[in-house]
Coordinates of C-alpha atoms in Angstrom, one line a residue:
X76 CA 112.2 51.9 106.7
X77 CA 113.8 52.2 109.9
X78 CA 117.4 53.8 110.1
X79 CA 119.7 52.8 113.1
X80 CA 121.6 54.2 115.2
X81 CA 125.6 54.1 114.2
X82 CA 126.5 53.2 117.1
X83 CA 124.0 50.2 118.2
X84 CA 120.7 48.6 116.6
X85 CA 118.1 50.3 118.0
X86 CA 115.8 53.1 115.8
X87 CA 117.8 56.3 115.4
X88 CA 116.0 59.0 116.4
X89 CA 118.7 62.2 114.9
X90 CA 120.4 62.4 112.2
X91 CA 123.4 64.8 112.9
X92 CA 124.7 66.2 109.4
X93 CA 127.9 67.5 110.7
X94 CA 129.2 64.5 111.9
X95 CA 127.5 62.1 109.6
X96 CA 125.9 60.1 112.2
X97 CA 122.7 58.6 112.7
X98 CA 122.0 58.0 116.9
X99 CA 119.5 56.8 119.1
X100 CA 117.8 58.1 122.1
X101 CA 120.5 56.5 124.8
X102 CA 123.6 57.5 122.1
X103 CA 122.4 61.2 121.4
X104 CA 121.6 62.2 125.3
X105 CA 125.2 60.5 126.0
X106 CA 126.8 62.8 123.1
X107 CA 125.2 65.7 124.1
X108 CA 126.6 65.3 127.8
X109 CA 130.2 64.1 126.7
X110 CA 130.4 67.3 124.8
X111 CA 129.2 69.4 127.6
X112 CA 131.2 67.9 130.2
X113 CA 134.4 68.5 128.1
X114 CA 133.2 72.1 127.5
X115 CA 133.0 72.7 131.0
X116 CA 136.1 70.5 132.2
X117 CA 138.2 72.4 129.6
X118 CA 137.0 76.0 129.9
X119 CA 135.5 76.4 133.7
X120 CA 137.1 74.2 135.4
X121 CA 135.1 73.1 138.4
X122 CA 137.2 73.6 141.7
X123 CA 135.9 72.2 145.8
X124 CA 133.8 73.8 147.3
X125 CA 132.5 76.3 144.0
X126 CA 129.1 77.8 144.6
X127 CA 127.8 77.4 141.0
X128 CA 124.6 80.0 139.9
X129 CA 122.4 78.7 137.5
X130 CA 120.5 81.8 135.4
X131 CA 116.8 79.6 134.9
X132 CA 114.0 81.6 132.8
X133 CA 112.3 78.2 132.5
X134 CA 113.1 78.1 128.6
X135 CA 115.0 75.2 127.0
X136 CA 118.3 76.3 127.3
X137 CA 118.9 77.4 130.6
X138 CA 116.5 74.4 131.4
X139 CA 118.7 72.1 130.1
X140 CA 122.2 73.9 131.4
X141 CA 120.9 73.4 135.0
X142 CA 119.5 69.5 134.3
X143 CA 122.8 68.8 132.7
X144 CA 125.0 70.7 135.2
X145 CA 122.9 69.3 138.0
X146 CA 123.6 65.4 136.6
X147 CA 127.4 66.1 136.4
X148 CA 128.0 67.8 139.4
X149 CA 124.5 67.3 141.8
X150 CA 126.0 64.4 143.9
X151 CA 129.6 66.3 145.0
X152 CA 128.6 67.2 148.5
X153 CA 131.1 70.3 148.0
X154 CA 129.5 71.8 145.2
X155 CA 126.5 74.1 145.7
X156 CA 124.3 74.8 142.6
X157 CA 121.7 77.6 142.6
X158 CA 119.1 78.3 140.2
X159 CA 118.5 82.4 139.6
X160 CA 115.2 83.2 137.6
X161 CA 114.8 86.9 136.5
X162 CA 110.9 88.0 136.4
X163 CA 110.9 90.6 134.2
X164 CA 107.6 91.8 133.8
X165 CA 106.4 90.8 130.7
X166 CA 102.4 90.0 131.2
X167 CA 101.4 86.1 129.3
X168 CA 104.7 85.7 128.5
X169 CA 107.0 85.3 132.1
X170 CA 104.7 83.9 134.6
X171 CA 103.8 80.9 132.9
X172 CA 108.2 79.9 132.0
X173 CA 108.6 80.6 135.8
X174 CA 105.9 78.2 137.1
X175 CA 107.8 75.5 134.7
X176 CA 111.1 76.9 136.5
X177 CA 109.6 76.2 139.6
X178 CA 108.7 73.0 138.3
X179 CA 112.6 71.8 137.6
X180 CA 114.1 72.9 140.8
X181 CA 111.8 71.1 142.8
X182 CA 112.2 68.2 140.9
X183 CA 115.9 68.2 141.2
X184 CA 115.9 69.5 144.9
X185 CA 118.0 72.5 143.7
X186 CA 117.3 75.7 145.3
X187 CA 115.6 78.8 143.6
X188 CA 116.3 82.6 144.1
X189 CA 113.4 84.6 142.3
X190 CA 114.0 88.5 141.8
X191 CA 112.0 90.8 139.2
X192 CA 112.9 94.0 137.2
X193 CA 110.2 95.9 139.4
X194 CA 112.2 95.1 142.6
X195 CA 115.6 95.8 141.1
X196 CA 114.8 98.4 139.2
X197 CA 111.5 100.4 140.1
X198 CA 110.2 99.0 136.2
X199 CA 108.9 96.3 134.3
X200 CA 109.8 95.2 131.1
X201 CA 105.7 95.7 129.7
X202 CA 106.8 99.3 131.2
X203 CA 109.7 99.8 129.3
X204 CA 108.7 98.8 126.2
X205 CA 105.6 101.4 126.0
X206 CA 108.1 104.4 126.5
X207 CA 109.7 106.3 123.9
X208 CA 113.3 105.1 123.8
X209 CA 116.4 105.0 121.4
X210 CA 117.2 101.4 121.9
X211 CA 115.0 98.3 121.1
X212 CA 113.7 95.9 123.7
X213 CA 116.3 93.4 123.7
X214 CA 118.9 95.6 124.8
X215 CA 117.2 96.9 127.8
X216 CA 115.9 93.4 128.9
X217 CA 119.7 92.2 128.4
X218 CA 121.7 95.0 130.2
X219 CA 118.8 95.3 133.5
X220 CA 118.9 91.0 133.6
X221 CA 122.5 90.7 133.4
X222 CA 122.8 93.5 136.3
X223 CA 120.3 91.4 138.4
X224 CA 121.9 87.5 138.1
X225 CA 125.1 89.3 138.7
X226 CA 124.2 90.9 141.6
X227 CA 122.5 88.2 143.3
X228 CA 125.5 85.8 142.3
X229 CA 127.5 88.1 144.3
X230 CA 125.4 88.2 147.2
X231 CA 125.6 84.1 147.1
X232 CA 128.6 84.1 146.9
X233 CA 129.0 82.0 143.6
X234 CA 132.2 81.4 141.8
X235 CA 131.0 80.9 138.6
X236 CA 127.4 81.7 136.5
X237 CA 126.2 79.5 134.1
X238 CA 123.9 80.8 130.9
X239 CA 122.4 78.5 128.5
X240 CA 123.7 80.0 125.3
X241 CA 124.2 77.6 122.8
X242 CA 126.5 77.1 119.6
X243 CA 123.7 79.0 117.5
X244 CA 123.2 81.6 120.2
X245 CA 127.5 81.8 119.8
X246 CA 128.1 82.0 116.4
X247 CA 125.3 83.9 115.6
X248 CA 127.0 86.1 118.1
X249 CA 130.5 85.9 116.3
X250 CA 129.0 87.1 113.3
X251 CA 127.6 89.6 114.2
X252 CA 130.1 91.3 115.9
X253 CA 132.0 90.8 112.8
X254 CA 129.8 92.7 110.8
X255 CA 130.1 95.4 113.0
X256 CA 133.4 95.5 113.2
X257 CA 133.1 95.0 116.9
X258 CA 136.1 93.3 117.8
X259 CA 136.2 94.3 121.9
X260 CA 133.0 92.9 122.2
X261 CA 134.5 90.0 120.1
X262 CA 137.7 89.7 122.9
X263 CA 134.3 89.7 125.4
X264 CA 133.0 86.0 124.2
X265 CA 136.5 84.6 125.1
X266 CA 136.5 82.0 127.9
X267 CA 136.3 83.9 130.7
X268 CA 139.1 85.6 132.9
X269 CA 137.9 86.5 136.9
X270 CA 137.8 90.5 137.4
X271 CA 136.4 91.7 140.7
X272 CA 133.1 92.7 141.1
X273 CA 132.0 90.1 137.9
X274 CA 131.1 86.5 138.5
X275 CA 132.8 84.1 136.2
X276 CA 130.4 83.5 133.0
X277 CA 130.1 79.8 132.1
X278 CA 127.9 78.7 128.9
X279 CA 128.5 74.8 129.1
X280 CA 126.0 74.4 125.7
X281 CA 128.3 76.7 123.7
X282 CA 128.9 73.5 121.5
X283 CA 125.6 71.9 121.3
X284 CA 123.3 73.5 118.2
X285 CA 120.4 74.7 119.1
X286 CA 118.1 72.1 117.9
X287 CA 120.3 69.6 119.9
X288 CA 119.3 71.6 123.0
X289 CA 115.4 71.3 122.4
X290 CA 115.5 67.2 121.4
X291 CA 117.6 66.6 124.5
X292 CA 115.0 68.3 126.7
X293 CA 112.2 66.6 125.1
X294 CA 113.6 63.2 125.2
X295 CA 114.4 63.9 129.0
X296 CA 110.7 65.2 129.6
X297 CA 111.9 68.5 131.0
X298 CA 109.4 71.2 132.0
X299 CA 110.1 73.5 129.1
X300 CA 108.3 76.7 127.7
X301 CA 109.1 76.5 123.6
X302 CA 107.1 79.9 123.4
X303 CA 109.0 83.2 122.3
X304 CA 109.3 86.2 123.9
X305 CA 106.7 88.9 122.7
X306 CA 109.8 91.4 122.4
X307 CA 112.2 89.0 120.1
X308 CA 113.1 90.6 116.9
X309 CA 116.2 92.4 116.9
X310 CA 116.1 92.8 113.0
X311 CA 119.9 91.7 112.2
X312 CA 120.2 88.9 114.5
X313 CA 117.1 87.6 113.0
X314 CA 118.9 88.3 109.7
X315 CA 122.4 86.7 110.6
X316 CA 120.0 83.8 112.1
X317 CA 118.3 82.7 108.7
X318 CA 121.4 83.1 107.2
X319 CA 123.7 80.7 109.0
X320 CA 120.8 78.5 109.0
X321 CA 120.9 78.7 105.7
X322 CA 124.4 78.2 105.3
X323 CA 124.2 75.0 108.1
X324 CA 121.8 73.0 105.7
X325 CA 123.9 73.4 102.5
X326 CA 127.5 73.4 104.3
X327 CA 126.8 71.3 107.5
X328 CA 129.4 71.8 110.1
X329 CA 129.5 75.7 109.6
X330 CA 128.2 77.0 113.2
X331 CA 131.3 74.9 114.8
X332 CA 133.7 76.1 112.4
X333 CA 132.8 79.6 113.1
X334 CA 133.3 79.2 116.9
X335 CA 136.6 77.0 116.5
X336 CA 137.9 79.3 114.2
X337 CA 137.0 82.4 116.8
X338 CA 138.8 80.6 119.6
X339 CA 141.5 80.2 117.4
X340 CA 141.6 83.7 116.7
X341 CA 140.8 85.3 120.0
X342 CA 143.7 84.9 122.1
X343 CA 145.7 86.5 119.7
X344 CA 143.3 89.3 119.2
X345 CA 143.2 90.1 123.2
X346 CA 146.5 91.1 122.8
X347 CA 146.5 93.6 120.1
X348 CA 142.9 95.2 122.5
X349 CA 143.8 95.7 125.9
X350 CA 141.5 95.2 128.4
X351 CA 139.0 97.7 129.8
X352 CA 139.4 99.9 132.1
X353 CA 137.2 98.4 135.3
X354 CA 135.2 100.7 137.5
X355 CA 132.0 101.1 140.0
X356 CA 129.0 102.5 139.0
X357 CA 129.3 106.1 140.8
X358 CA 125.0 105.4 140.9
X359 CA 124.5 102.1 141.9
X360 CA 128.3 100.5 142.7
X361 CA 127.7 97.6 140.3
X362 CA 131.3 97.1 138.3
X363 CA 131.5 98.4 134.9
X364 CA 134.1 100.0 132.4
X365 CA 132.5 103.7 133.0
X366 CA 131.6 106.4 135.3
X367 CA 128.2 105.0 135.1
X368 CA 127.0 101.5 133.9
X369 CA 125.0 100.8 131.4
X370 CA 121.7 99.8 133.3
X371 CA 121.5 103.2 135.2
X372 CA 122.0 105.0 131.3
X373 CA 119.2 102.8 130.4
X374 CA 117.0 104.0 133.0
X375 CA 117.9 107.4 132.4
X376 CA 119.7 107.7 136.2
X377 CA 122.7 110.6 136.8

């Protein structure tokens, strides 16, 4: 039997628990982008003439963040948007999700900065991850990448950088700095404020699930690489993962209520934390809250 979409006759082709509805394939791309475009016209408002960075690894979401971002804003002759892919070394894994990154920016006509962890940083990831080290492989990749868009952002001169986290990537997030008890990295995930020597952060998907993400760029045919990283397994996301999906099939509707409740929350917790202290790397000049940030501890530099 065919189910149809709530919203028209045609053949449904999602069934969204949370909301109760059923939607074809014209209905769900339209909700997905009505819900990204009020993301991004209520937390990063886009001004004239903003130079808008686009971190690509050629995966679905940051495929899909510069597809959508590109539809919204790609005809505004005073906006510039720049993809930035990050090549991080990581052999049968990266070179095949760049090729497919190559693949999008041509299609869209949207120009493509490439830069790797071995020109940045002397290193690969492949390199990294054979050495004996305190922290797992997650958190190097994370810290060195950030470093990397961030800098080349800068050098573009773009006011804001978008990442393709998502509402699972964000409330897996939430939780788990709650069960650390981590509540300055909590104030972190608020919509972003501008601090010198730190591009803007923008993550227009932060209320589209994950599974939303991957249908959207199937149905629009995007060059995507579905294949994990060789490296993924940080043991308590992983945990806090299964267990909000868990939560999400008997309790639909938990993932947003996490987030909206943590916006609710965070203004009011910035002001009991003050702000870091902000600084230059005395190694490398990149901005940080120390005497030396946290890529140059990573790579053992003093």
């Amino acid at each position: 039997m065919t189910i149809k979409c709530k919203k028209c006759n045609h053949e449904a082709i999602i069934f969204q628990k949370y909301s109760g509805m059923h939607l074809c394939k014209r209905h769900f791309i339209e909700d997905v982008e009505r819900k990204i475009r009020l993301t991004v016209r209520r937390d990063y408002s886009i001004k004239k003439n903003d130079i808008i960075a686009v971190a690509l690894s050629g995966g679905k979401d940051s495929s899909v963040a510069l597809y959508v971002m590109h539809k919204i804003l790609g005809n505004r002759p005073d906006i510039q948007i720049v993809a930035i892919s990050v090549d991080e070394g990581i052999y049968g894994y990266r070179p095949q999700s760049l090729e497919l990154a190559k693949k999008l920016t041509e299609t869209l006509g949207v120009r493509h900065i490439i830069r790797s962890f071995k020109d940045e940083h002397g290193t690969t990831m492949d390199e990294l991850a054979a050495m004996d080290r305190e922290k797992g492989t997650c958190s190097y990749c994370g810290v060195l990448r950030k470093s990397i868009l961030n800098r080349i952002a800068l050098e573009i001169g773009a006011t804001k950088l978008v990442t393709g986290h998502n509402l699972d990537d964000e409330a897996q997030t939430i939780l788990l700095n709650h069960f650390r008890g981590d509540m300055e990295r909590m104030v972190r995930l608020a919509p972003p404020a501008t601090v010198e020597g730190l591009v803007m952060r923008a993550k227009p998907l932060r209320n589209i699930p994950e599974k939303e993400v991957a249908l959207y760029a199937l149905v629009n045919s995007l060059p995507v690489d579905f294949s994990e990283c060789p490296y993924a397994g940080e043991a308590l996301r992983g945990e806090i993962r299964e267990l909000l999906n868990s939560f999400e099939t008997k309790h639909p509707g938990t993932k947003y209520s996490l987030l909206r409740g943590f916006d609710k929350l965070v203004g009011a917790l910035a002001k009991e934390l003050p702000p870091a202290k902000i600084e230059k790397c005395r190694i490398c000049g990149d901005t940080c809250t120390e005497d030396i940030c946290q890529a140059c501890k990573l790579l053992g530099r003093t």
